[in-house]
Amino acid sequence: MANRAAPLRLTSANAKPAGRPTRNGKARREDADREVGLDALAGHAGYAVRRFQIWIFQDFIKTLAAVDIRPTQYSVMTVIGANPGLSQMAVAKRLGIERARLVHLLDGLERRKLVKRVQSPSDRRCHALYLTAQGETSLRQFKRLAAEHERHVAEKIGKENRERLLHILSCFT
Amino acid sequence: MANRAAPLRLTSANAKPAGRPTRNGKARREDADREVGLDALAGHAGYAVRRFQIWIFQDFIKTLAAVDIRPTQYSVMTVIGANPGLSQMAVAKRLGIERARLVHLLDGLERRKLVKRVQSPSDRRCHALYLTAQGETSLRQFKRLAAEHERHVAEKIGKENRERLLHILSCFT
DNA sequence: GGACAATTGTTGTCGTCAACAACAATCTTT
DNA sequence: AAAGATTGTTGTTGACGACAACAATTGTCC
């Protein structure tokens, strides 16, 4: 019921809702400086996961900013590096992205000489995907930075919680 | 090293990468039907969280399709319902969305008579946000459907795992 | 062998969403 | 009163998912 009085404080920000003790005497009621209560969202997994996903992606992007690699690009290179010769369809299905989207991703990676498309001899519709020599050495550096990012995650939610989370979500690969 | 010969097959789909036992006899080695190996992504929390977040949002959208309410709209209405009179800035900061984005969200909700903007008397820059009468009754229905969605999540990852996950991510509210 | 269906890569559009920048109106500060 | 900050608004950009169409190629079926 009266979860309205439920106080809580934002991590960083300060809410200034409708009315608060300004100079015009009409000061707020006692609910003046209540923080925004939304226990209402507490039991929703999707909300927590969304916020966490935003945080984790921002940290990934920031940690890999020096090499200008985004999460999706990293996942594409990782899959190709582990499975050279894969077709675009195979990579797209594996990562759950559309082949149309993968085209642009590969365009960018190929432009940077990290990945190459090779015409498959057995099926002339397919492009076999490989990392270039530069792509392989670069990927090793990306993986070091990604490992640093994972340490940030462990610092944020706890080392054991991170492993628990990986275990819980292992069915999503 | 020679993971190049690594062949693979998708979980549901069939990958047709560079070469496989087609009519041209050059059949694969014994490692023929290995799935697409990307243990490389196994230890990455961000990837699992992203995939899970996509799944959970799609289920939310599908479960609330009858009422045409998306996750962000639901979170906005829930926060306003729990904290009537909040300003747009307060809601935006609370939900971690930009005030520019909230403008369009509120436009849609206001057009559907679910939310109303009221000029704040104490600060004429602010709009105090309230649910309409229809908005409150609708929100109750949305919450019932959202609870059904949460049950889907519990079925997917397990009841106890869902609660474990909520606990781990509680710091993201 | 040849018609027909399916697949692959590509291009395009549309809508969602985060990130920024600019602006007018308003409030705060000095 | 002047300068600075805040709020709501509009706009742009880019990443991303979804979908539709297309040419080239392959598989299938008669």
mmCIF file of C-alpha atoms (C1' of nucleotides) in Angstrom:
data_model
loop_
_atom_site.group_PDB
_atom_site.id
_atom_site.type_symbol
_atom_site.label_atom_id
_atom_site.label_comp_id
_atom_site.label_asym_id
_atom_site.label_seq_id
_atom_site.Cartn_x
_atom_site.Cartn_y
_atom_site.Cartn_z
ATOM 1 C CA MET A 1 0.000 0.000 0.000
ATOM 2 C CA ALA A 2 1.639 3.213 1.115
ATOM 3 C CA ASN A 3 4.824 2.643 -0.718
ATOM 4 C CA ARG A 4 4.729 6.306 -1.473
ATOM 5 C CA ALA A 5 6.649 7.143 1.655
ATOM 6 C CA ALA A 6 9.311 4.740 0.580
ATOM 7 C CA PRO A 7 12.482 6.740 0.384
ATOM 8 C CA LEU A 8 15.328 5.962 -1.852
ATOM 9 C CA ARG A 9 18.181 7.755 -3.280
ATOM 10 C CA LEU A 10 19.525 7.688 -6.723
ATOM 11 C CA THR A 11 23.042 6.592 -7.249
ATOM 12 C CA SER A 12 24.168 9.901 -8.598
ATOM 13 C CA ALA A 13 21.347 12.192 -9.471
ATOM 14 C CA ASN A 14 18.937 14.305 -7.483
ATOM 15 C CA ALA A 15 15.302 14.510 -8.324
ATOM 16 C CA LYS A 16 13.552 17.832 -8.279
ATOM 17 C CA PRO A 17 9.954 16.925 -8.803
ATOM 18 C CA ALA A 18 6.862 19.026 -8.777
ATOM 19 C CA GLY A 19 7.354 21.414 -5.944
ATOM 20 C CA ARG A 20 9.943 21.622 -3.300
ATOM 21 C CA PRO A 21 11.015 24.189 -0.699
ATOM 22 C CA THR A 22 11.852 27.079 -2.962
ATOM 23 C CA ARG A 23 11.874 30.676 -1.911
ATOM 24 C CA ASN A 24 8.154 31.061 -2.508
ATOM 25 C CA GLY A 25 6.820 30.065 0.830
ATOM 26 C CA LYS A 26 4.528 27.385 -0.510
ATOM 27 C CA ALA A 27 6.874 24.735 0.724
ATOM 28 C CA ARG A 28 6.141 21.185 -0.025
ATOM 29 C CA ARG A 29 4.435 18.893 2.362
ATOM 30 C CA GLU A 30 6.523 16.604 4.404
ATOM 31 C CA ASP A 31 6.973 14.566 1.278
ATOM 32 C CA ALA A 32 9.180 17.348 0.129
ATOM 33 C CA ASP A 33 12.541 15.771 -0.296
ATOM 34 C CA ARG A 34 11.374 12.265 -0.747
ATOM 35 C CA GLU A 35 13.429 10.481 -3.276
ATOM 36 C CA VAL A 36 11.668 8.856 -6.127
ATOM 37 C CA GLY A 37 10.194 5.637 -4.834
ATOM 38 C CA LEU A 38 9.676 2.889 -7.306
ATOM 39 C CA ASP A 39 9.731 -0.334 -5.486
ATOM 40 C CA ALA A 40 7.101 -0.968 -8.073
ATOM 41 C CA LEU A 41 9.856 -1.872 -10.495
ATOM 42 C CA ALA A 42 11.842 -3.856 -7.964
ATOM 43 C CA GLY A 43 10.355 -7.228 -8.808
ATOM 44 C CA HIS A 44 10.750 -6.850 -12.547
ATOM 45 C CA ALA A 45 13.635 -8.795 -13.979
ATOM 46 C CA GLY A 46 13.505 -7.037 -17.308
ATOM 47 C CA TYR A 47 14.086 -3.624 -15.812
ATOM 48 C CA ALA A 48 17.098 -4.698 -13.783
ATOM 49 C CA VAL A 49 18.539 -6.573 -16.731
ATOM 50 C CA ARG A 50 18.046 -3.590 -19.006
ATOM 51 C CA ARG A 51 19.817 -1.220 -16.634
ATOM 52 C CA PHE A 52 22.604 -3.692 -16.113
ATOM 53 C CA GLN A 53 22.975 -4.269 -19.828
ATOM 54 C CA ILE A 54 23.262 -0.529 -20.447
ATOM 55 C CA TRP A 55 25.892 -0.217 -17.741
ATOM 56 C CA ILE A 56 27.888 -3.188 -18.969
ATOM 57 C CA PHE A 57 27.835 -2.028 -22.589
ATOM 58 C CA GLN A 58 28.908 1.465 -21.651
ATOM 59 C CA ASP A 59 31.805 0.087 -19.667
ATOM 60 C CA PHE A 60 32.760 -2.212 -22.542
ATOM 61 C CA ILE A 61 32.671 0.647 -25.033
ATOM 62 C CA LYS A 62 34.681 2.854 -22.703
ATOM 63 C CA THR A 63 37.242 0.169 -21.924
ATOM 64 C CA LEU A 64 37.708 -0.624 -25.619
ATOM 65 C CA ALA A 65 37.449 2.985 -26.750
ATOM 66 C CA ALA A 66 41.164 3.188 -27.492
ATOM 67 C CA VAL A 67 40.813 0.471 -30.129
ATOM 68 C CA ASP A 68 37.366 1.653 -31.264
ATOM 69 C CA ILE A 69 35.665 -1.700 -30.969
ATOM 70 C CA ARG A 70 32.048 -2.072 -29.924
ATOM 71 C CA PRO A 71 30.480 -5.122 -28.333
ATOM 72 C CA THR A 72 28.899 -6.417 -31.525
ATOM 73 C CA GLN A 73 32.112 -5.997 -33.496
ATOM 74 C CA TYR A 74 33.968 -7.836 -30.783
ATOM 75 C CA SER A 75 31.531 -10.732 -30.810
ATOM 76 C CA VAL A 76 31.763 -11.036 -34.590
ATOM 77 C CA MET A 77 35.549 -11.122 -34.573
ATOM 78 C CA THR A 78 35.593 -13.581 -31.695
ATOM 79 C CA VAL A 79 33.294 -16.009 -33.483
ATOM 80 C CA ILE A 80 35.242 -15.752 -36.723
ATOM 81 C CA GLY A 81 38.513 -16.156 -34.875
ATOM 82 C CA ALA A 82 37.262 -19.317 -33.194
ATOM 83 C CA ASN A 83 35.644 -20.679 -36.355
ATOM 84 C CA PRO A 84 37.510 -19.526 -39.458
ATOM 85 C CA GLY A 85 35.756 -20.048 -42.743
ATOM 86 C CA LEU A 86 32.264 -19.529 -41.420
ATOM 87 C CA SER A 87 29.682 -18.073 -43.764
ATOM 88 C CA GLN A 88 27.880 -14.846 -43.008
ATOM 89 C CA MET A 89 24.648 -16.678 -42.400
ATOM 90 C CA ALA A 90 26.332 -18.984 -39.919
ATOM 91 C CA VAL A 91 27.838 -16.063 -37.992
ATOM 92 C CA ALA A 92 24.578 -14.150 -38.065
ATOM 93 C CA LYS A 93 22.573 -17.080 -36.762
ATOM 94 C CA ARG A 94 25.127 -17.875 -34.138
ATOM 95 C CA LEU A 95 25.120 -14.334 -32.774
ATOM 96 C CA GLY A 96 21.415 -13.791 -33.223
ATOM 97 C CA ILE A 97 21.857 -10.823 -35.520
ATOM 98 C CA GLU A 98 20.350 -10.440 -38.946
ATOM 99 C CA ARG A 99 22.415 -11.125 -41.963
ATOM 100 C CA ALA A 100 21.464 -7.706 -43.274
ATOM 101 C CA ARG A 101 23.000 -6.128 -40.216
ATOM 102 C CA LEU A 102 26.098 -8.305 -40.418
ATOM 103 C CA VAL A 103 26.787 -6.974 -43.898
ATOM 104 C CA HIS A 104 27.433 -3.490 -42.537
ATOM 105 C CA LEU A 105 29.413 -4.810 -39.600
ATOM 106 C CA LEU A 106 31.675 -6.782 -41.922
ATOM 107 C CA ASP A 107 31.989 -3.808 -44.254
ATOM 108 C CA GLY A 108 33.456 -1.810 -41.405
ATOM 109 C CA LEU A 109 35.727 -4.573 -40.169
ATOM 110 C CA GLU A 110 36.923 -5.367 -43.697
ATOM 111 C CA ARG A 111 37.607 -1.691 -44.334
ATOM 112 C CA ARG A 112 39.851 -1.732 -41.287
ATOM 113 C CA LYS A 113 41.650 -4.824 -42.573
ATOM 114 C CA LEU A 114 40.591 -6.915 -39.583
ATOM 115 C CA VAL A 115 38.410 -9.400 -41.456
ATOM 116 C CA LYS A 116 38.338 -10.662 -45.012
ATOM 117 C CA ARG A 117 35.604 -12.205 -47.122
ATOM 118 C CA VAL A 118 36.712 -15.052 -49.349
ATOM 119 C CA GLN A 119 34.564 -16.505 -52.095
ATOM 120 C CA SER A 120 33.708 -20.050 -51.093
ATOM 121 C CA PRO A 121 34.584 -22.528 -53.844
ATOM 122 C CA SER A 122 32.027 -25.118 -52.813
ATOM 123 C CA ASP A 123 29.113 -22.678 -52.696
ATOM 124 C CA ARG A 124 29.620 -19.595 -54.778
ATOM 125 C CA ARG A 125 26.849 -17.809 -52.921
ATOM 126 C CA CYS A 126 28.782 -17.905 -49.687
ATOM 127 C CA HIS A 127 31.572 -15.788 -48.326
ATOM 128 C CA ALA A 128 33.961 -17.625 -46.068
ATOM 129 C CA LEU A 129 35.048 -15.289 -43.291
ATOM 130 C CA TYR A 130 38.560 -15.110 -41.897
ATOM 131 C CA LEU A 131 40.552 -12.814 -39.690
ATOM 132 C CA THR A 132 43.459 -11.127 -41.377
ATOM 133 C CA ALA A 133 46.897 -11.423 -39.828
ATOM 134 C CA GLN A 134 46.397 -7.971 -38.408
ATOM 135 C CA GLY A 135 42.959 -9.017 -37.284
ATOM 136 C CA GLU A 136 44.344 -11.894 -35.253
ATOM 137 C CA THR A 137 46.938 -9.811 -33.449
ATOM 138 C CA SER A 138 44.366 -7.080 -32.897
ATOM 139 C CA LEU A 139 41.852 -9.558 -31.519
ATOM 140 C CA ARG A 140 44.381 -10.672 -28.931
ATOM 141 C CA GLN A 141 44.613 -7.107 -27.711
ATOM 142 C CA PHE A 142 40.836 -6.739 -27.785
ATOM 143 C CA LYS A 143 40.542 -9.827 -25.626
ATOM 144 C CA ARG A 144 42.954 -8.420 -23.080
ATOM 145 C CA LEU A 145 40.885 -5.257 -22.873
ATOM 146 C CA ALA A 146 37.683 -7.290 -22.709
ATOM 147 C CA ALA A 147 39.144 -9.223 -19.788
ATOM 148 C CA GLU A 148 39.789 -5.911 -18.081
ATOM 149 C CA HIS A 149 36.168 -5.009 -18.699
ATOM 150 C CA GLU A 150 35.082 -8.283 -17.107
ATOM 151 C CA ARG A 151 37.085 -7.295 -14.041
ATOM 152 C CA HIS A 152 35.075 -4.085 -13.908
ATOM 153 C CA VAL A 153 31.928 -6.183 -13.914
ATOM 154 C CA ALA A 154 33.272 -8.286 -11.087
ATOM 155 C CA GLU A 155 34.047 -5.141 -9.117
ATOM 156 C CA LYS A 156 30.531 -3.860 -9.718
ATOM 157 C CA ILE A 157 28.461 -6.872 -8.738
ATOM 158 C CA GLY A 158 31.028 -9.056 -6.987
ATOM 159 C CA LYS A 159 33.266 -11.779 -8.293
ATOM 160 C CA GLU A 160 31.068 -14.638 -7.157
ATOM 161 C CA ASN A 161 27.900 -12.904 -8.297
ATOM 162 C CA ARG A 162 29.367 -12.506 -11.752
ATOM 163 C CA GLU A 163 30.050 -16.215 -11.978
ATOM 164 C CA ARG A 164 26.612 -16.985 -10.618
ATOM 165 C CA LEU A 165 25.123 -14.759 -13.267
ATOM 166 C CA LEU A 166 27.129 -16.382 -16.034
ATOM 167 C CA HIS A 167 25.893 -19.738 -14.845
ATOM 168 C CA ILE A 168 22.272 -18.639 -14.704
ATOM 169 C CA LEU A 169 22.411 -17.162 -18.194
ATOM 170 C CA SER A 170 24.527 -19.925 -19.717
ATOM 171 C CA CYS A 171 21.496 -21.139 -21.660
ATOM 172 C CA PHE A 172 21.721 -17.942 -23.694
ATOM 173 C CA THR A 173 25.317 -18.784 -24.546
ATOM 174 C CA MET B 1 45.988 -23.644 -33.159
ATOM 175 C CA ALA B 2 44.547 -25.438 -36.093
ATOM 176 C CA ASN B 3 41.046 -24.607 -35.100
ATOM 177 C CA ARG B 4 40.612 -23.624 -38.687
ATOM 178 C CA ALA B 5 39.239 -27.004 -39.547
ATOM 179 C CA ALA B 6 36.652 -26.334 -36.919
ATOM 180 C CA PRO B 7 33.349 -27.093 -38.547
ATOM 181 C CA LEU B 8 30.101 -26.346 -37.009
ATOM 182 C CA ARG B 9 26.388 -26.534 -36.951
ATOM 183 C CA LEU B 10 23.849 -24.226 -35.480
ATOM 184 C CA THR B 11 21.525 -25.174 -32.696
ATOM 185 C CA SER B 12 18.401 -24.763 -34.720
ATOM 186 C CA ALA B 13 19.646 -23.745 -38.076
ATOM 187 C CA ASN B 14 22.078 -25.279 -40.404
ATOM 188 C CA ALA B 15 25.260 -23.517 -41.216
ATOM 189 C CA LYS B 16 26.563 -23.913 -44.660
ATOM 190 C CA PRO B 17 30.007 -22.463 -44.376
ATOM 191 C CA ALA B 18 32.994 -23.069 -46.531
ATOM 192 C CA GLY B 19 32.596 -26.663 -47.475
ATOM 193 C CA ARG B 20 30.576 -29.519 -46.162
ATOM 194 C CA PRO B 21 29.487 -32.909 -47.465
ATOM 195 C CA THR B 22 27.654 -31.699 -50.507
ATOM 196 C CA ARG B 23 27.395 -33.570 -53.687
ATOM 197 C CA ASN B 24 30.983 -32.749 -54.472
ATOM 198 C CA GLY B 25 32.640 -35.545 -52.548
ATOM 199 C CA LYS B 26 35.055 -33.413 -50.514
ATOM 200 C CA ALA B 27 33.408 -34.430 -47.242
ATOM 201 C CA ARG B 28 34.434 -33.059 -43.896
ATOM 202 C CA ARG B 29 36.793 -34.709 -41.430
ATOM 203 C CA GLU B 30 35.426 -36.538 -38.402
ATOM 204 C CA ASP B 31 34.973 -33.193 -36.683
ATOM 205 C CA ALA B 32 32.309 -32.693 -39.235
ATOM 206 C CA ASP B 33 29.171 -31.902 -37.328
ATOM 207 C CA ARG B 34 30.572 -29.961 -34.411
ATOM 208 C CA GLU B 35 28.384 -27.064 -33.474
ATOM 209 C CA VAL B 36 29.625 -23.541 -33.929
ATOM 210 C CA GLY B 37 32.145 -23.320 -31.184
ATOM 211 C CA LEU B 38 32.302 -20.014 -29.461
ATOM 212 C CA ASP B 39 33.350 -20.893 -26.056
ATOM 213 C CA ALA B 40 35.255 -17.727 -26.691
ATOM 214 C CA LEU B 41 32.144 -15.770 -25.730
ATOM 215 C CA ALA B 42 31.227 -18.045 -22.840
ATOM 216 C CA GLY B 43 33.058 -16.036 -20.190
ATOM 217 C CA HIS B 44 31.685 -12.689 -21.295
ATOM 218 C CA ALA B 45 28.929 -11.396 -19.077
ATOM 219 C CA GLY B 46 27.899 -8.688 -21.509
ATOM 220 C CA TYR B 47 27.082 -11.134 -24.268
ATOM 221 C CA ALA B 48 24.908 -13.344 -22.099
ATOM 222 C CA VAL B 49 23.156 -10.331 -20.622
ATOM 223 C CA ARG B 50 22.502 -8.879 -24.052
ATOM 224 C CA ARG B 51 20.977 -12.084 -25.347
ATOM 225 C CA PHE B 52 18.897 -12.435 -22.221
ATOM 226 C CA GLN B 53 17.754 -8.857 -22.375
ATOM 227 C CA ILE B 54 16.623 -9.306 -25.975
ATOM 228 C CA TRP B 55 14.708 -12.439 -25.047
ATOM 229 C CA ILE B 56 13.080 -10.881 -22.009
ATOM 230 C CA PHE B 57 12.031 -7.745 -23.888
ATOM 231 C CA GLN B 58 10.541 -9.741 -26.735
ATOM 232 C CA ASP B 59 8.545 -11.802 -24.280
ATOM 233 C CA PHE B 60 7.387 -8.658 -22.490
ATOM 234 C CA ILE B 61 6.310 -7.046 -25.751
ATOM 235 C CA LYS B 62 4.530 -10.196 -26.834
ATOM 236 C CA THR B 63 2.814 -10.695 -23.486
ATOM 237 C CA LEU B 64 1.614 -7.075 -23.429
ATOM 238 C CA ALA B 65 0.883 -6.936 -27.145
ATOM 239 C CA ALA B 66 -2.858 -6.950 -26.547
ATOM 240 C CA VAL B 67 -2.614 -3.669 -24.659
ATOM 241 C CA ASP B 68 0.165 -2.289 -26.891
ATOM 242 C CA ILE B 69 2.511 -1.375 -24.068
ATOM 243 C CA ARG B 70 6.265 -1.636 -24.392
ATOM 244 C CA PRO B 71 8.734 -2.020 -21.530
ATOM 245 C CA THR B 72 9.751 1.623 -21.407
ATOM 246 C CA GLN B 73 6.159 2.809 -21.461
ATOM 247 C CA TYR B 74 5.356 0.416 -18.666
ATOM 248 C CA SER B 75 8.242 1.661 -16.545
ATOM 249 C CA VAL B 76 7.205 5.268 -17.065
ATOM 250 C CA MET B 77 3.621 4.612 -16.032
ATOM 251 C CA THR B 78 4.736 2.558 -13.062
ATOM 252 C CA VAL B 79 6.998 5.309 -11.754
ATOM 253 C CA ILE B 80 4.336 7.968 -12.243
ATOM 254 C CA GLY B 81 1.727 5.761 -10.616
ATOM 255 C CA ALA B 82 3.948 5.252 -7.606
ATOM 256 C CA ASN B 83 5.016 8.894 -7.431
ATOM 257 C CA PRO B 84 2.275 11.187 -8.710
ATOM 258 C CA GLY B 85 3.313 14.739 -9.441
ATOM 259 C CA LEU B 86 6.827 13.962 -10.482
ATOM 260 C CA SER B 87 8.488 16.214 -13.042
ATOM 261 C CA GLN B 88 9.734 14.932 -16.358
ATOM 262 C CA MET B 89 13.328 15.419 -15.270
ATOM 263 C CA ALA B 90 12.729 13.393 -12.140
ATOM 264 C CA VAL B 91 11.173 10.537 -14.065
ATOM 265 C CA ALA B 92 13.903 10.628 -16.691
ATOM 266 C CA LYS B 93 16.668 10.541 -14.124
ATOM 267 C CA ARG B 94 14.980 7.824 -12.170
ATOM 268 C CA LEU B 95 14.624 5.569 -15.184
ATOM 269 C CA GLY B 96 17.946 6.489 -16.700
ATOM 270 C CA ILE B 97 16.424 7.750 -19.922
ATOM 271 C CA GLU B 98 17.004 11.140 -21.466
ATOM 272 C CA ARG B 99 14.465 13.854 -20.979
ATOM 273 C CA ALA B 100 14.423 14.318 -24.727
ATOM 274 C CA ARG B 101 13.325 10.722 -25.133
ATOM 275 C CA LEU B 102 10.763 11.003 -22.352
ATOM 276 C CA VAL B 103 9.049 13.820 -24.230
ATOM 277 C CA HIS B 104 8.035 11.480 -27.041
ATOM 278 C CA LEU B 105 7.100 8.708 -24.642
ATOM 279 C CA LEU B 106 4.786 11.041 -22.745
ATOM 280 C CA ASP B 107 3.350 12.403 -25.983
ATOM 281 C CA GLY B 108 2.209 8.917 -26.861
ATOM 282 C CA LEU B 109 0.871 8.109 -23.399
ATOM 283 C CA GLU B 110 -0.899 11.441 -23.154
ATOM 284 C CA ARG B 111 -2.432 10.939 -26.588
ATOM 285 C CA ARG B 112 -3.861 7.658 -25.317
ATOM 286 C CA LYS B 113 -5.263 9.403 -22.240
ATOM 287 C CA LEU B 114 -3.166 7.330 -19.873
ATOM 288 C CA VAL B 115 -1.022 10.161 -18.491
ATOM 289 C CA LYS B 116 -1.517 13.889 -18.119
ATOM 290 C CA ARG B 117 0.913 16.758 -17.838
ATOM 291 C CA VAL B 118 -0.085 19.472 -15.392
ATOM 292 C CA GLN B 119 1.628 22.810 -15.196
ATOM 293 C CA SER B 120 3.360 22.991 -11.853
ATOM 294 C CA PRO B 121 2.369 26.135 -9.926
ATOM 295 C CA SER B 122 5.567 26.304 -7.910
ATOM 296 C CA ASP B 123 7.891 26.006 -10.893
ATOM 297 C CA ARG B 124 6.324 27.009 -14.164
ATOM 298 C CA ARG B 125 9.051 25.254 -16.109
ATOM 299 C CA CYS B 126 7.965 21.880 -14.762
ATOM 300 C CA HIS B 127 5.188 19.585 -15.750
ATOM 301 C CA ALA B 128 3.766 17.527 -12.923
ATOM 302 C CA LEU B 129 2.920 14.076 -14.200
ATOM 303 C CA TYR B 130 -0.155 12.100 -13.190
ATOM 304 C CA LEU B 131 -1.982 9.050 -14.351
ATOM 305 C CA THR B 132 -5.479 9.679 -15.603
ATOM 306 C CA ALA B 133 -8.331 7.690 -14.104
ATOM 307 C CA GLN B 134 -8.213 5.492 -17.162
ATOM 308 C CA GLY B 135 -4.461 5.310 -16.769
ATOM 309 C CA GLU B 136 -4.743 3.922 -13.275
ATOM 310 C CA THR B 137 -7.191 1.201 -14.188
ATOM 311 C CA SER B 138 -5.161 0.376 -17.281
ATOM 312 C CA LEU B 139 -1.964 0.184 -15.247
ATOM 313 C CA ARG B 140 -3.546 -2.411 -13.005
ATOM 314 C CA GLN B 141 -4.181 -4.560 -16.041
ATOM 315 C CA PHE B 142 -0.667 -3.929 -17.337
ATOM 316 C CA LYS B 143 0.719 -5.101 -14.019
ATOM 317 C CA ARG B 144 -1.240 -8.311 -14.196
ATOM 318 C CA LEU B 145 0.162 -8.993 -17.660
ATOM 319 C CA ALA B 146 3.639 -8.028 -16.489
ATOM 320 C CA ALA B 147 3.323 -10.545 -13.692
ATOM 321 C CA GLU B 148 2.474 -13.161 -16.269
ATOM 322 C CA HIS B 149 5.596 -12.152 -18.154
ATOM 323 C CA GLU B 150 7.636 -12.608 -14.997
ATOM 324 C CA ARG B 151 6.298 -16.123 -14.770
ATOM 325 C CA HIS B 152 7.614 -16.736 -18.267
ATOM 326 C CA VAL B 153 11.019 -15.590 -17.068
ATOM 327 C CA ALA B 154 10.825 -17.964 -14.139
ATOM 328 C CA GLU B 155 9.973 -20.797 -16.484
ATOM 329 C CA LYS B 156 12.891 -19.930 -18.699
ATOM 330 C CA ILE B 157 15.692 -19.668 -16.158
ATOM 331 C CA GLY B 158 14.090 -21.224 -13.098
ATOM 332 C CA LYS B 159 12.175 -19.694 -10.244
ATOM 333 C CA GLU B 160 15.089 -19.625 -7.840
ATOM 334 C CA ASN B 161 17.497 -18.394 -10.504
ATOM 335 C CA ARG B 162 15.182 -15.498 -11.262
ATOM 336 C CA GLU B 163 15.185 -14.441 -7.636
ATOM 337 C CA ARG B 164 18.931 -14.893 -7.450
ATOM 338 C CA LEU B 165 19.277 -12.695 -10.500
ATOM 339 C CA LEU B 166 17.012 -10.014 -9.055
ATOM 340 C CA HIS B 167 19.119 -10.028 -5.938
ATOM 341 C CA ILE B 168 22.399 -9.787 -7.819
ATOM 342 C CA LEU B 169 21.144 -6.886 -9.936
ATOM 343 C CA SER B 170 19.307 -5.119 -7.134
ATOM 344 C CA CYS B 171 21.935 -2.378 -7.167
ATOM 345 C CA PHE B 172 20.599 -1.343 -10.557
ATOM 346 C CA THR B 173 17.139 -0.985 -9.042
ATOM 347 C "C1'" DG C 1 17.183 -32.129 -68.192
ATOM 348 C "C1'" DG C 2 14.435 -28.339 -66.819
ATOM 349 C "C1'" DA C 3 11.060 -25.800 -64.000
ATOM 350 C "C1'" DC C 4 10.448 -24.387 -59.433
ATOM 351 C "C1'" DA C 5 11.595 -23.522 -54.617
ATOM 352 C "C1'" DA C 6 15.104 -22.333 -51.220
ATOM 353 C "C1'" DT C 7 19.335 -20.069 -49.682
ATOM 354 C "C1'" DT C 8 22.967 -16.325 -49.518
ATOM 355 C "C1'" DG C 9 24.565 -11.850 -49.712
ATOM 356 C "C1'" DT C 10 23.051 -7.257 -50.558
ATOM 357 C "C1'" DT C 11 20.346 -3.009 -50.459
ATOM 358 C "C1'" DG C 12 16.707 -0.449 -48.719
ATOM 359 C "C1'" DT C 13 13.157 1.249 -45.401
ATOM 360 C "C1'" DC C 14 11.062 1.719 -40.849
ATOM 361 C "C1'" DG C 15 10.917 2.152 -35.835
ATOM 362 C "C1'" DT C 16 13.322 1.967 -31.304
ATOM 363 C "C1'" DC C 17 16.748 3.817 -28.540
ATOM 364 C "C1'" DA C 18 20.977 6.297 -26.595
ATOM 365 C "C1'" DA C 19 23.735 10.470 -27.048
ATOM 366 C "C1'" DC C 20 24.207 15.343 -28.136
ATOM 367 C "C1'" DA C 21 23.317 19.951 -29.313
ATOM 368 C "C1'" DA C 22 20.549 23.908 -29.506
ATOM 369 C "C1'" DC C 23 16.706 26.801 -28.030
ATOM 370 C "C1'" DA C 24 12.927 29.514 -25.288
ATOM 371 C "C1'" DA C 25 10.971 29.929 -20.936
ATOM 372 C "C1'" DT C 26 11.806 30.014 -16.262
ATOM 373 C "C1'" DC C 27 14.214 29.817 -11.941
ATOM 374 C "C1'" DT C 28 18.444 30.605 -9.013
ATOM 375 C "C1'" DT C 29 22.377 33.064 -7.739
ATOM 376 C "C1'" DT C 30 25.192 36.955 -7.126
ATOM 377 C "C1'" DA D 1 19.399 43.635 -12.764
ATOM 378 C "C1'" DA D 2 22.748 40.462 -14.965
ATOM 379 C "C1'" DA D 3 24.679 35.991 -15.366
ATOM 380 C "C1'" DG D 4 24.228 31.174 -14.888
ATOM 381 C "C1'" DA D 5 21.580 26.934 -14.288
ATOM 382 C "C1'" DT D 6 17.389 24.091 -15.074
ATOM 383 C "C1'" DT D 7 13.230 22.280 -17.664
ATOM 384 C "C1'" DG D 8 10.800 20.964 -21.555
ATOM 385 C "C1'" DT D 9 11.188 20.806 -26.440
ATOM 386 C "C1'" DT D 10 12.976 19.971 -31.151
ATOM 387 C "C1'" DG D 11 16.323 18.222 -33.987
ATOM 388 C "C1'" DT D 12 20.306 15.230 -35.617
ATOM 389 C "C1'" DT D 13 23.308 11.373 -35.433
ATOM 390 C "C1'" DG D 14 24.522 6.546 -35.045
ATOM 391 C "C1'" DA D 15 23.826 1.740 -33.397
ATOM 392 C "C1'" DC D 16 20.500 -1.772 -33.638
ATOM 393 C "C1'" DG D 17 16.471 -5.074 -34.638
ATOM 394 C "C1'" DA D 18 12.827 -6.184 -37.991
ATOM 395 C "C1'" DC D 19 11.224 -6.617 -42.461
ATOM 396 C "C1'" DA D 20 10.918 -6.618 -47.537
ATOM 397 C "C1'" DA D 21 12.805 -6.967 -52.005
ATOM 398 C "C1'" DC D 22 16.348 -8.434 -55.315
ATOM 399 C "C1'" DA D 23 20.178 -11.062 -58.152
ATOM 400 C "C1'" DA D 24 23.009 -14.933 -58.059
ATOM 401 C "C1'" DT D 25 23.366 -19.471 -56.931
ATOM 402 C "C1'" DT D 26 22.062 -24.010 -55.260
ATOM 403 C "C1'" DG D 27 18.864 -27.778 -54.187
ATOM 404 C "C1'" DT D 28 14.740 -30.331 -55.342
ATOM 405 C "C1'" DC D 29 11.236 -32.457 -57.802
ATOM 406 C "C1'" DC D 30 8.973 -34.080 -61.826
#
